[in-house]
Amino acid sequence: MGICAKHEPHSSPYTLPPKRVKSNAMATLTITPALAPFTTELFVDFTASANKRAMEAALAQVATELGREYDLVIGGKRIRTEGKIISTNPANPSQIVGTHQRAAAEHAETAMLAAQQAFAKWSRTPLADRVDLLLRAAALIRERKFLFCAWLTYEVGKNWAEADADVAECIDFLEFYAREALRLDTATTPIQYPGERNLLRYIPLGVGAVIPPWNFPFAIMAGMTTAAIVTGNTVILKPSVDASTIAAIFFNLLEEVGLPDGVVNFCPGEGPEFGSEIVANPKTRFIAFTGSKKVGLEIHESAAKTRPGQIWIKRTVLEMGGKDSIIVDRDCDLDAAIEGVTSSAFGFNGQKCSACSRAIVDAEIYDIFCDRITERVAAIRQGDPVKNFYAGPVINDIAVKRILDYIEIGKSQGRLLTGGTFVDTPEKGRYIAPTVFADVAPMARIAQEEIFGPVLAIIKSSSFEDALAIANNTEYGLTGAIYSDSRDNLDRAREEFHVGNLYLNRKCTGAMVAAHPFGGFNMSGTDSKAGGPDYLLLFTQAKSIAEKVTHVSALLDEQEDRMGI
Ligand code: NAD
């Protein structure tokens, strides 16, 4: 494609000498390449003119590819349906980004059978091959980084840096899960029982439903999909209706790097129409979902119901919403706090599960904080993400209505400091001005319910104790941060701030794969910790095998010693 990232790529796994690793799977000893340790993908510096030009060229190229039609793909077979899903540009809703087929209930069983058939072979495919698939996909995405960024900009309205962060996280997931799968394969039992040969093998579960949200439509969609397949499962991937194009392009790339038919079945569809069908199917073994609390709980309930013919308890990996707080302590670096709250609340227009939607500010610095954040937020530049404005549109008309409704509620629950309006543009983009309310009561609706838009509530706290109590008073528990110069208060927050991802003296968004395993407490989900050392376990079941030492096992030992394993 010719539009490539300009920073140094990771060293290719294919130039490294092959290394034998001792697998604990006696029957399927595999030989895998040695990999350099995982390192985080670097972000693109768009202030460098070469990168700026590359992004502009990618946007121009993708502009010529908008409006194409993509297939439903089941078992490698490309299908067209009568019903369609039209994905549009939120900054310019008359511009079609992609037209997709609309999987309906009848496709659920066909996709399930294709995935089951593929599972028989894929689950026995050497691990090295599955790992290779992820690494080759990561390398190709890296090569086409600017193009993927451009697709994200058009389809969900990400500015360049936000799009780059999504692509980099996607690459990180693939690189990390490839290495984690190899690590899992070397697991052993804590001890060898005398007179036995003891093994622990992590084997795949079966066919899974992968149901991602629209807001990290590349990283989360690809992360859940590849975690499932690298461990030997096969999946039905149902992307969000608002972001099916980026998923289609990723699926095509997987095929390009050798994905066998039926391992991933690409099925765009509506949640209630198709998503609920694959959740309910008795042959579905697991569901990997990221999205809202409402839908997550529906899936949880449906998956818990045993249906005729079902022979297992379905496993659910559910990552849901948040109502995330930043505590601003009386002694803190106020400049850093203003920046941290602003970027956590208004980065990608507040459309992150980790977004700060509540700033809990100590009474002593409350007035100055309100003045400074008003000035800072009012200066945010808003406009078309293709032109790289900091603030862009929100995703769809439902989001516009939801956010404006909350802004109306906010007017009676707080003091509007800035924003609070829909911003009209000639293209009819879905822009809502970055909005801040002060003097919000801790239990007010705008302080408790996920708005998922550019709306920040400021709450006054009378003491650090009070601030912690407010921070913990929602049903969620996803991310949180604290700005403080007090060692005691930071230490106390470590213990008492009840969230899955806690940040001290930094913003509460921007989790990095492997450094910040991600997942929330309480109604924020099942705390799956994506990008962490325990994540792949969720896609496997452990088989313990004990063999008594006899002349037969001694022969196997000898054979392995001869092979140098
Ligand atoms: P959503 O819940 O509306 O949709 C998520 C997915 O579920 C989509 O693919 C949708 O089509 C599907 N779906 C909808 N109804 C369904 C049903 N009845 N059965 C099966 N599938 C169904 O969420 P969204 O608007 O796409 O994403 C925003 C939400 O996701 C926010 O609440 C945000 O906090 C959350 N989120 C959480 C995380 C996390 O890691 N915790 C990350 C990103 C987003």
Coordinates of C-alpha atoms and ligand atoms in Angstrom, one line a residue, residues 211-216 220 238-241 269-272 275-276 279 289-293 295 298-299 319-322 352-353 450 452 478 518 524, ligand 1:
I211 CA -19.3 -8.9 20.5
P212 CA -17.3 -5.6 20.6
P213 CA -18.4 -2.0 21.1
W214 CA -18.0 0.8 18.5
N215 CA -15.7 3.1 20.5
F216 CA -12.4 1.1 20.2
I220 CA -11.0 -4.2 21.3
K238 CA -20.4 -9.6 15.3
P239 CA -19.0 -6.1 15.1
S240 CA -20.9 -2.9 16.1
V241 CA -23.2 -1.5 13.5
G269 CA -25.6 -7.6 12.5
E270 CA -27.9 -5.8 14.9
G271 CA -27.4 -6.6 18.6
P272 CA -31.0 -7.5 19.5
G275 CA -26.1 -10.7 18.7
S276 CA -28.7 -12.1 21.1
V279 CA -25.5 -15.6 22.8
F289 CA -18.4 -8.9 25.1
T290 CA -17.4 -5.3 25.6
G291 CA -20.1 -2.6 25.7
S292 CA -22.7 -1.0 27.9
K293 CA -23.9 -2.2 31.3
V295 CA -26.4 -5.1 27.2
E298 CA -28.7 -9.0 29.3
I299 CA -26.0 -11.2 27.9
E319 CA -16.4 -5.6 30.1
M320 CA -19.0 -2.8 30.6
G321 CA -19.4 0.8 31.4
G322 CA -17.9 3.3 33.9
K352 CA -14.3 6.1 26.4
C353 CA -15.3 3.7 29.2
E450 CA -22.8 6.9 32.4
F452 CA -20.7 8.5 27.4
L478 CA -13.7 0.9 36.2
F518 CA -7.6 -3.4 31.9
S524 CA -18.1 -2.3 35.2
Ligands
NAD1 P1 -23.5 -1.4 23.4 O1 -23.7 -2.2 24.7 O2 -24.7 -0.6 22.9 O3 -23.1 -2.4 22.2 C1 -22.0 -3.3 22.3 C2 -22.1 -4.5 21.4 O4 -23.2 -5.3 21.8 C3 -22.5 -4.0 20.0 O5 -21.8 -4.9 19.1 C4 -24.0 -4.3 19.9 O6 -24.4 -4.5 18.6 C5 -24.1 -5.5 20.7 N1 -25.5 -5.7 21.3 C6 -26.4 -4.8 21.5 N2 -27.5 -5.4 22.0 C7 -27.3 -6.7 22.1 C8 -28.0 -7.8 22.5 N3 -29.2 -7.7 23.0 N4 -27.4 -9.1 22.5 C9 -26.1 -9.2 22.0 N5 -25.4 -8.1 21.6 C10 -25.9 -6.9 21.6 O7 -22.2 -0.5 23.6 P2 -21.6 0.5 22.6 O8 -22.4 1.7 22.5 O9 -21.1 -0.2 21.4 O10 -20.2 0.9 23.4 C11 -20.2 1.8 24.5 C12 -20.3 1.1 25.8 O11 -19.2 0.2 25.9 C13 -20.1 2.1 27.0 O12 -21.0 1.8 28.0 C14 -18.6 1.9 27.4 O13 -18.4 2.3 28.7 C15 -18.5 0.5 27.1 N6 -17.1 0.1 26.9 C16 -16.5 -0.6 27.9 C17 -15.1 -1.0 27.8 C18 -14.4 -1.8 28.9 O14 -13.4 -2.3 28.7 N7 -15.0 -1.9 30.1 C19 -14.4 -0.6 26.7 C20 -15.1 0.1 25.7 C21 -16.4 0.5 25.8

